[in-house]
Amino acid sequence: MDYPEQRNEKVALATQSQFHATQMPLKTKVKTLEFSIDEAGKELDDNKKMLQNVRNECLTLEHNTLESLKNLREEMLDKINKVNLDLGKITKTDNDDTNHLRQQTLQLNQEKVKIQKNIISLGSKVETIEKDVGFEQFNSFFLNSSHRLQFLPFMCSRTLTY
């Protein structure tokens, strides 16, 4: 089997000899043409083999690429599913936490309202008791007086005795 370079040289020689074909005898011309045809056939066979090799390589690459894409797609779908599951868990946890916090807020608001009602109730009771004891008059005297500091020890001791 000849290498392509050697074959090209032979074809070049045959072409040069065809150029001078008018000067050659007929048998030589026929032999040169036969040689050129044989070389062209060999080159055609080599090109067919190379073409088949390239086709095979192309099919192999296509198959490998498709397999890689299939694997990549499966991996991506698995990861997407995992992220969706994690997101669902996180969303559920967040919703549960939000509902719990809403319930706590509602309870605290209810307790606040109860405390405010108790403060109002206790305030009115304190006013009633102060009226009964006469503390309101003393308190207004104390608040309007310019000698508040003189009554401070009295107020402190009175508060402590309750």
JSON list of C-alpha atoms in Angstrom, two decimals:
[
{"chain": "A", "resi": 1, "resn": "MET", "atom": "CA", "xyz": [0.00, 0.00, 0.00]},
{"chain": "A", "resi": 2, "resn": "ASP", "atom": "CA", "xyz": [1.39, 3.36, -1.01]},
{"chain": "A", "resi": 3, "resn": "TYR", "atom": "CA", "xyz": [1.32, 6.42, 1.19]},
{"chain": "A", "resi": 4, "resn": "PRO", "atom": "CA", "xyz": [-0.73, 9.35, -0.13]},
{"chain": "A", "resi": 5, "resn": "GLU", "atom": "CA", "xyz": [2.44, 11.39, -0.74]},
{"chain": "A", "resi": 6, "resn": "GLN", "atom": "CA", "xyz": [3.95, 8.68, -2.92]},
{"chain": "A", "resi": 7, "resn": "ARG", "atom": "CA", "xyz": [0.69, 8.23, -4.77]},
{"chain": "A", "resi": 8, "resn": "ASN", "atom": "CA", "xyz": [0.47, 11.98, -5.42]},
{"chain": "A", "resi": 9, "resn": "GLU", "atom": "CA", "xyz": [3.97, 11.92, -6.86]},
{"chain": "A", "resi": 10, "resn": "LYS", "atom": "CA", "xyz": [3.06, 9.08, -9.19]},
{"chain": "A", "resi": 11, "resn": "VAL", "atom": "CA", "xyz": [-0.11, 10.88, -10.27]},
{"chain": "A", "resi": 12, "resn": "ALA", "atom": "CA", "xyz": [1.93, 14.01, -10.90]},
{"chain": "A", "resi": 13, "resn": "LEU", "atom": "CA", "xyz": [4.37, 12.03, -13.04]},
{"chain": "A", "resi": 14, "resn": "ALA", "atom": "CA", "xyz": [1.49, 10.43, -14.92]},
{"chain": "A", "resi": 15, "resn": "THR", "atom": "CA", "xyz": [-0.06, 13.85, -15.52]},
{"chain": "A", "resi": 16, "resn": "GLN", "atom": "CA", "xyz": [3.24, 15.19, -16.81]},
{"chain": "A", "resi": 17, "resn": "SER", "atom": "CA", "xyz": [3.56, 12.20, -19.09]},
{"chain": "A", "resi": 18, "resn": "GLN", "atom": "CA", "xyz": [0.01, 12.80, -20.37]},
{"chain": "A", "resi": 19, "resn": "PHE", "atom": "CA", "xyz": [1.02, 16.33, -21.16]},
{"chain": "A", "resi": 20, "resn": "HIS", "atom": "CA", "xyz": [3.70, 14.92, -23.39]},
{"chain": "A", "resi": 21, "resn": "ALA", "atom": "CA", "xyz": [1.38, 12.21, -24.67]},
{"chain": "A", "resi": 22, "resn": "THR", "atom": "CA", "xyz": [1.50, 13.44, -28.21]},
{"chain": "A", "resi": 23, "resn": "GLN", "atom": "CA", "xyz": [5.15, 12.62, -28.29]},
{"chain": "A", "resi": 24, "resn": "MET", "atom": "CA", "xyz": [4.76, 9.07, -26.85]},
{"chain": "A", "resi": 25, "resn": "PRO", "atom": "CA", "xyz": [3.80, 5.87, -28.62]},
{"chain": "A", "resi": 26, "resn": "LEU", "atom": "CA", "xyz": [0.23, 4.61, -28.15]},
{"chain": "A", "resi": 27, "resn": "LYS", "atom": "CA", "xyz": [1.10, 1.70, -25.82]},
{"chain": "A", "resi": 28, "resn": "THR", "atom": "CA", "xyz": [2.87, 4.07, -23.47]},
{"chain": "A", "resi": 29, "resn": "LYS", "atom": "CA", "xyz": [-0.14, 6.36, -23.50]},
{"chain": "A", "resi": 30, "resn": "VAL", "atom": "CA", "xyz": [-2.46, 3.47, -22.61]},
{"chain": "A", "resi": 31, "resn": "LYS", "atom": "CA", "xyz": [-0.15, 2.31, -19.80]},
{"chain": "A", "resi": 32, "resn": "THR", "atom": "CA", "xyz": [-0.01, 5.84, -18.43]},
{"chain": "A", "resi": 33, "resn": "LEU", "atom": "CA", "xyz": [-3.80, 6.09, -18.53]},
{"chain": "A", "resi": 34, "resn": "GLU", "atom": "CA", "xyz": [-4.19, 2.68, -16.86]},
{"chain": "A", "resi": 35, "resn": "PHE", "atom": "CA", "xyz": [-1.74, 3.71, -14.15]},
{"chain": "A", "resi": 36, "resn": "SER", "atom": "CA", "xyz": [-3.64, 6.97, -13.62]},
{"chain": "A", "resi": 37, "resn": "ILE", "atom": "CA", "xyz": [-6.95, 5.06, -13.43]},
{"chain": "A", "resi": 38, "resn": "ASP", "atom": "CA", "xyz": [-5.49, 2.56, -10.93]},
{"chain": "A", "resi": 39, "resn": "GLU", "atom": "CA", "xyz": [-4.10, 5.36, -8.78]},
{"chain": "A", "resi": 40, "resn": "ALA", "atom": "CA", "xyz": [-7.39, 7.24, -8.91]},
{"chain": "A", "resi": 41, "resn": "GLY", "atom": "CA", "xyz": [-9.21, 3.99, -7.89]},
{"chain": "A", "resi": 42, "resn": "LYS", "atom": "CA", "xyz": [-6.82, 3.47, -4.97]},
{"chain": "A", "resi": 43, "resn": "GLU", "atom": "CA", "xyz": [-7.26, 7.06, -3.89]},
{"chain": "A", "resi": 44, "resn": "LEU", "atom": "CA", "xyz": [-11.05, 6.66, -4.20]},
{"chain": "A", "resi": 45, "resn": "ASP", "atom": "CA", "xyz": [-10.92, 3.52, -2.04]},
{"chain": "A", "resi": 46, "resn": "ASP", "atom": "CA", "xyz": [-8.77, 5.30, 0.55]},
{"chain": "A", "resi": 47, "resn": "ASN", "atom": "CA", "xyz": [-11.19, 8.24, 0.56]},
{"chain": "A", "resi": 48, "resn": "LYS", "atom": "CA", "xyz": [-14.12, 5.84, 1.03]},
{"chain": "A", "resi": 49, "resn": "LYS", "atom": "CA", "xyz": [-12.33, 4.21, 3.98]},
{"chain": "A", "resi": 50, "resn": "MET", "atom": "CA", "xyz": [-11.55, 7.59, 5.52]},
{"chain": "A", "resi": 51, "resn": "LEU", "atom": "CA", "xyz": [-15.14, 8.68, 4.98]},
{"chain": "A", "resi": 52, "resn": "GLN", "atom": "CA", "xyz": [-16.42, 5.52, 6.69]},
{"chain": "A", "resi": 53, "resn": "ASN", "atom": "CA", "xyz": [-14.00, 6.09, 9.59]},
{"chain": "A", "resi": 54, "resn": "VAL", "atom": "CA", "xyz": [-15.19, 9.68, 9.92]},
{"chain": "A", "resi": 55, "resn": "ARG", "atom": "CA", "xyz": [-18.82, 8.51, 9.85]},
{"chain": "A", "resi": 56, "resn": "ASN", "atom": "CA", "xyz": [-18.08, 5.92, 12.53]},
{"chain": "A", "resi": 57, "resn": "GLU", "atom": "CA", "xyz": [-16.34, 8.52, 14.68]},
{"chain": "A", "resi": 58, "resn": "CYS", "atom": "CA", "xyz": [-19.26, 10.87, 14.16]},
{"chain": "A", "resi": 59, "resn": "LEU", "atom": "CA", "xyz": [-21.74, 8.18, 15.25]},
{"chain": "A", "resi": 60, "resn": "THR", "atom": "CA", "xyz": [-19.62, 7.34, 18.27]},
{"chain": "A", "resi": 61, "resn": "LEU", "atom": "CA", "xyz": [-19.37, 11.01, 19.25]},
{"chain": "A", "resi": 62, "resn": "GLU", "atom": "CA", "xyz": [-23.10, 11.46, 18.71]},
{"chain": "A", "resi": 63, "resn": "HIS", "atom": "CA", "xyz": [-23.86, 8.43, 20.88]},
{"chain": "A", "resi": 64, "resn": "ASN", "atom": "CA", "xyz": [-21.47, 9.60, 23.62]},
{"chain": "A", "resi": 65, "resn": "THR", "atom": "CA", "xyz": [-22.92, 13.10, 23.50]},
{"chain": "A", "resi": 66, "resn": "LEU", "atom": "CA", "xyz": [-26.49, 11.80, 23.73]},
{"chain": "A", "resi": 67, "resn": "GLU", "atom": "CA", "xyz": [-25.56, 9.57, 26.67]},
{"chain": "A", "resi": 68, "resn": "SER", "atom": "CA", "xyz": [-23.83, 12.49, 28.41]},
{"chain": "A", "resi": 69, "resn": "LEU", "atom": "CA", "xyz": [-26.83, 14.74, 27.81]},
{"chain": "A", "resi": 70, "resn": "LYS", "atom": "CA", "xyz": [-29.19, 12.04, 29.09]},
{"chain": "A", "resi": 71, "resn": "ASN", "atom": "CA", "xyz": [-27.10, 11.60, 32.26]},
{"chain": "A", "resi": 72, "resn": "LEU", "atom": "CA", "xyz": [-26.85, 15.35, 32.74]},
{"chain": "A", "resi": 73, "resn": "ARG", "atom": "CA", "xyz": [-30.61, 15.72, 32.30]},
{"chain": "A", "resi": 74, "resn": "GLU", "atom": "CA", "xyz": [-31.28, 12.99, 34.86]},
{"chain": "A", "resi": 75, "resn": "GLU", "atom": "CA", "xyz": [-28.89, 14.60, 37.34]},
{"chain": "A", "resi": 76, "resn": "MET", "atom": "CA", "xyz": [-30.48, 18.01, 36.83]},
{"chain": "A", "resi": 77, "resn": "LEU", "atom": "CA", "xyz": [-33.99, 16.59, 37.30]},
{"chain": "A", "resi": 78, "resn": "ASP", "atom": "CA", "xyz": [-32.87, 14.82, 40.48]},
{"chain": "A", "resi": 79, "resn": "LYS", "atom": "CA", "xyz": [-31.37, 18.03, 41.83]},
{"chain": "A", "resi": 80, "resn": "ILE", "atom": "CA", "xyz": [-34.47, 20.01, 40.89]},
{"chain": "A", "resi": 81, "resn": "ASN", "atom": "CA", "xyz": [-36.66, 17.47, 42.67]},
{"chain": "A", "resi": 82, "resn": "LYS", "atom": "CA", "xyz": [-34.45, 17.64, 45.77]},
{"chain": "A", "resi": 83, "resn": "VAL", "atom": "CA", "xyz": [-34.59, 21.44, 45.75]},
{"chain": "A", "resi": 84, "resn": "ASN", "atom": "CA", "xyz": [-38.38, 21.31, 45.36]},
{"chain": "A", "resi": 85, "resn": "LEU", "atom": "CA", "xyz": [-38.66, 18.91, 48.30]},
{"chain": "A", "resi": 86, "resn": "ASP", "atom": "CA", "xyz": [-36.38, 21.07, 50.44]},
{"chain": "A", "resi": 87, "resn": "LEU", "atom": "CA", "xyz": [-38.30, 24.17, 49.43]},
{"chain": "A", "resi": 88, "resn": "GLY", "atom": "CA", "xyz": [-41.58, 22.46, 50.32]},
{"chain": "A", "resi": 89, "resn": "LYS", "atom": "CA", "xyz": [-40.21, 21.49, 53.75]},
{"chain": "A", "resi": 90, "resn": "ILE", "atom": "CA", "xyz": [-38.91, 25.00, 54.37]},
{"chain": "A", "resi": 91, "resn": "THR", "atom": "CA", "xyz": [-42.20, 26.55, 53.24]},
{"chain": "A", "resi": 92, "resn": "LYS", "atom": "CA", "xyz": [-44.17, 24.23, 55.53]},
{"chain": "A", "resi": 93, "resn": "THR", "atom": "CA", "xyz": [-41.88, 25.04, 58.45]},
{"chain": "A", "resi": 94, "resn": "ASP", "atom": "CA", "xyz": [-42.18, 28.77, 57.74]},
{"chain": "A", "resi": 95, "resn": "ASN", "atom": "CA", "xyz": [-45.96, 28.51, 57.52]},
{"chain": "A", "resi": 96, "resn": "ASP", "atom": "CA", "xyz": [-46.09, 26.59, 60.80]},
{"chain": "A", "resi": 97, "resn": "ASP", "atom": "CA", "xyz": [-43.84, 29.18, 62.47]},
{"chain": "A", "resi": 98, "resn": "THR", "atom": "CA", "xyz": [-45.95, 32.01, 61.07]},
{"chain": "A", "resi": 99, "resn": "ASN", "atom": "CA", "xyz": [-49.16, 30.42, 62.34]},
{"chain": "A", "resi": 100, "resn": "HIS", "atom": "CA", "xyz": [-47.59, 29.84, 65.76]},
{"chain": "A", "resi": 101, "resn": "LEU", "atom": "CA", "xyz": [-46.44, 33.46, 65.93]},
{"chain": "A", "resi": 102, "resn": "ARG", "atom": "CA", "xyz": [-49.91, 34.66, 64.90]},
{"chain": "A", "resi": 103, "resn": "GLN", "atom": "CA", "xyz": [-51.47, 32.59, 67.66]},
{"chain": "A", "resi": 104, "resn": "GLN", "atom": "CA", "xyz": [-48.99, 33.98, 70.18]},
{"chain": "A", "resi": 105, "resn": "THR", "atom": "CA", "xyz": [-49.68, 37.53, 68.97]},
{"chain": "A", "resi": 106, "resn": "LEU", "atom": "CA", "xyz": [-53.41, 36.95, 69.30]},
{"chain": "A", "resi": 107, "resn": "GLN", "atom": "CA", "xyz": [-52.97, 35.56, 72.83]},
{"chain": "A", "resi": 108, "resn": "LEU", "atom": "CA", "xyz": [-50.74, 38.46, 73.82]},
{"chain": "A", "resi": 109, "resn": "ASN", "atom": "CA", "xyz": [-53.24, 40.97, 72.43]},
{"chain": "A", "resi": 110, "resn": "GLN", "atom": "CA", "xyz": [-56.03, 39.26, 74.37]},
{"chain": "A", "resi": 111, "resn": "GLU", "atom": "CA", "xyz": [-53.92, 39.35, 77.54]},
{"chain": "A", "resi": 112, "resn": "LYS", "atom": "CA", "xyz": [-53.13, 43.02, 76.89]},
{"chain": "A", "resi": 113, "resn": "VAL", "atom": "CA", "xyz": [-56.84, 43.80, 76.59]},
{"chain": "A", "resi": 114, "resn": "LYS", "atom": "CA", "xyz": [-57.51, 41.91, 79.85]},
{"chain": "A", "resi": 115, "resn": "ILE", "atom": "CA", "xyz": [-54.71, 43.77, 81.60]},
{"chain": "A", "resi": 116, "resn": "GLN", "atom": "CA", "xyz": [-56.02, 47.11, 80.30]},
{"chain": "A", "resi": 117, "resn": "LYS", "atom": "CA", "xyz": [-59.50, 46.22, 81.55]},
{"chain": "A", "resi": 118, "resn": "ASN", "atom": "CA", "xyz": [-58.04, 45.20, 84.91]},
{"chain": "A", "resi": 119, "resn": "ILE", "atom": "CA", "xyz": [-56.09, 48.49, 85.09]},
{"chain": "A", "resi": 120, "resn": "ILE", "atom": "CA", "xyz": [-59.26, 50.46, 84.39]},
{"chain": "A", "resi": 121, "resn": "SER", "atom": "CA", "xyz": [-61.18, 48.37, 86.94]},
{"chain": "A", "resi": 122, "resn": "LEU", "atom": "CA", "xyz": [-58.43, 48.71, 89.54]},
{"chain": "A", "resi": 123, "resn": "GLY", "atom": "CA", "xyz": [-58.16, 52.44, 88.83]},
{"chain": "A", "resi": 124, "resn": "SER", "atom": "CA", "xyz": [-61.84, 52.93, 89.53]},
{"chain": "A", "resi": 125, "resn": "LYS", "atom": "CA", "xyz": [-61.54, 50.78, 92.69]},
{"chain": "A", "resi": 126, "resn": "VAL", "atom": "CA", "xyz": [-58.56, 52.87, 93.83]},
{"chain": "A", "resi": 127, "resn": "GLU", "atom": "CA", "xyz": [-60.54, 56.04, 93.22]},
{"chain": "A", "resi": 128, "resn": "THR", "atom": "CA", "xyz": [-63.46, 54.64, 95.22]},
{"chain": "A", "resi": 129, "resn": "ILE", "atom": "CA", "xyz": [-61.16, 53.63, 98.08]},
{"chain": "A", "resi": 130, "resn": "GLU", "atom": "CA", "xyz": [-59.40, 56.99, 97.99]},
{"chain": "A", "resi": 131, "resn": "LYS", "atom": "CA", "xyz": [-62.74, 58.75, 98.23]},
{"chain": "A", "resi": 132, "resn": "ASP", "atom": "CA", "xyz": [-63.70, 56.53, 101.15]},
{"chain": "A", "resi": 133, "resn": "VAL", "atom": "CA", "xyz": [-60.41, 57.24, 102.92]},
{"chain": "A", "resi": 134, "resn": "GLY", "atom": "CA", "xyz": [-60.21, 60.87, 101.89]},
{"chain": "A", "resi": 135, "resn": "PHE", "atom": "CA", "xyz": [-56.88, 60.43, 100.18]},
{"chain": "A", "resi": 136, "resn": "GLU", "atom": "CA", "xyz": [-57.99, 62.40, 97.16]},
{"chain": "A", "resi": 137, "resn": "GLN", "atom": "CA", "xyz": [-58.18, 65.63, 99.12]},
{"chain": "A", "resi": 138, "resn": "PHE", "atom": "CA", "xyz": [-54.77, 65.00, 100.58]},
{"chain": "A", "resi": 139, "resn": "ASN", "atom": "CA", "xyz": [-53.38, 64.11, 97.18]},
{"chain": "A", "resi": 140, "resn": "SER", "atom": "CA", "xyz": [-54.78, 67.26, 95.55]},
{"chain": "A", "resi": 141, "resn": "PHE", "atom": "CA", "xyz": [-53.40, 69.32, 98.44]},
{"chain": "A", "resi": 142, "resn": "PHE", "atom": "CA", "xyz": [-50.06, 67.63, 98.01]},
{"chain": "A", "resi": 143, "resn": "LEU", "atom": "CA", "xyz": [-49.97, 68.19, 94.25]},
{"chain": "A", "resi": 144, "resn": "ASN", "atom": "CA", "xyz": [-50.96, 71.87, 94.57]},
{"chain": "A", "resi": 145, "resn": "SER", "atom": "CA", "xyz": [-48.76, 72.59, 97.56]},
{"chain": "A", "resi": 146, "resn": "SER", "atom": "CA", "xyz": [-45.45, 74.37, 97.34]},
{"chain": "A", "resi": 147, "resn": "HIS", "atom": "CA", "xyz": [-44.15, 72.27, 100.26]},
{"chain": "A", "resi": 148, "resn": "ARG", "atom": "CA", "xyz": [-44.21, 68.89, 98.58]},
{"chain": "A", "resi": 149, "resn": "LEU", "atom": "CA", "xyz": [-40.86, 67.82, 99.93]},
{"chain": "A", "resi": 150, "resn": "GLN", "atom": "CA", "xyz": [-42.11, 68.15, 103.53]},
{"chain": "A", "resi": 151, "resn": "PHE", "atom": "CA", "xyz": [-44.77, 65.54, 102.90]},
{"chain": "A", "resi": 152, "resn": "LEU", "atom": "CA", "xyz": [-42.52, 63.12, 101.07]},
{"chain": "A", "resi": 153, "resn": "PRO", "atom": "CA", "xyz": [-41.39, 61.16, 104.17]},
{"chain": "A", "resi": 154, "resn": "PHE", "atom": "CA", "xyz": [-45.00, 61.00, 105.31]},
{"chain": "A", "resi": 155, "resn": "MET", "atom": "CA", "xyz": [-46.07, 59.62, 101.91]},
{"chain": "A", "resi": 156, "resn": "CYS", "atom": "CA", "xyz": [-43.27, 57.05, 101.86]},
{"chain": "A", "resi": 157, "resn": "SER", "atom": "CA", "xyz": [-44.06, 55.78, 105.35]},
{"chain": "A", "resi": 158, "resn": "ARG", "atom": "CA", "xyz": [-47.76, 55.73, 104.55]},
{"chain": "A", "resi": 159, "resn": "THR", "atom": "CA", "xyz": [-47.13, 53.72, 101.40]},
{"chain": "A", "resi": 160, "resn": "LEU", "atom": "CA", "xyz": [-44.98, 51.22, 103.25]},
{"chain": "A", "resi": 161, "resn": "THR", "atom": "CA", "xyz": [-47.65, 50.58, 105.91]},
{"chain": "A", "resi": 162, "resn": "TYR", "atom": "CA", "xyz": [-50.27, 49.30, 103.49]}
]
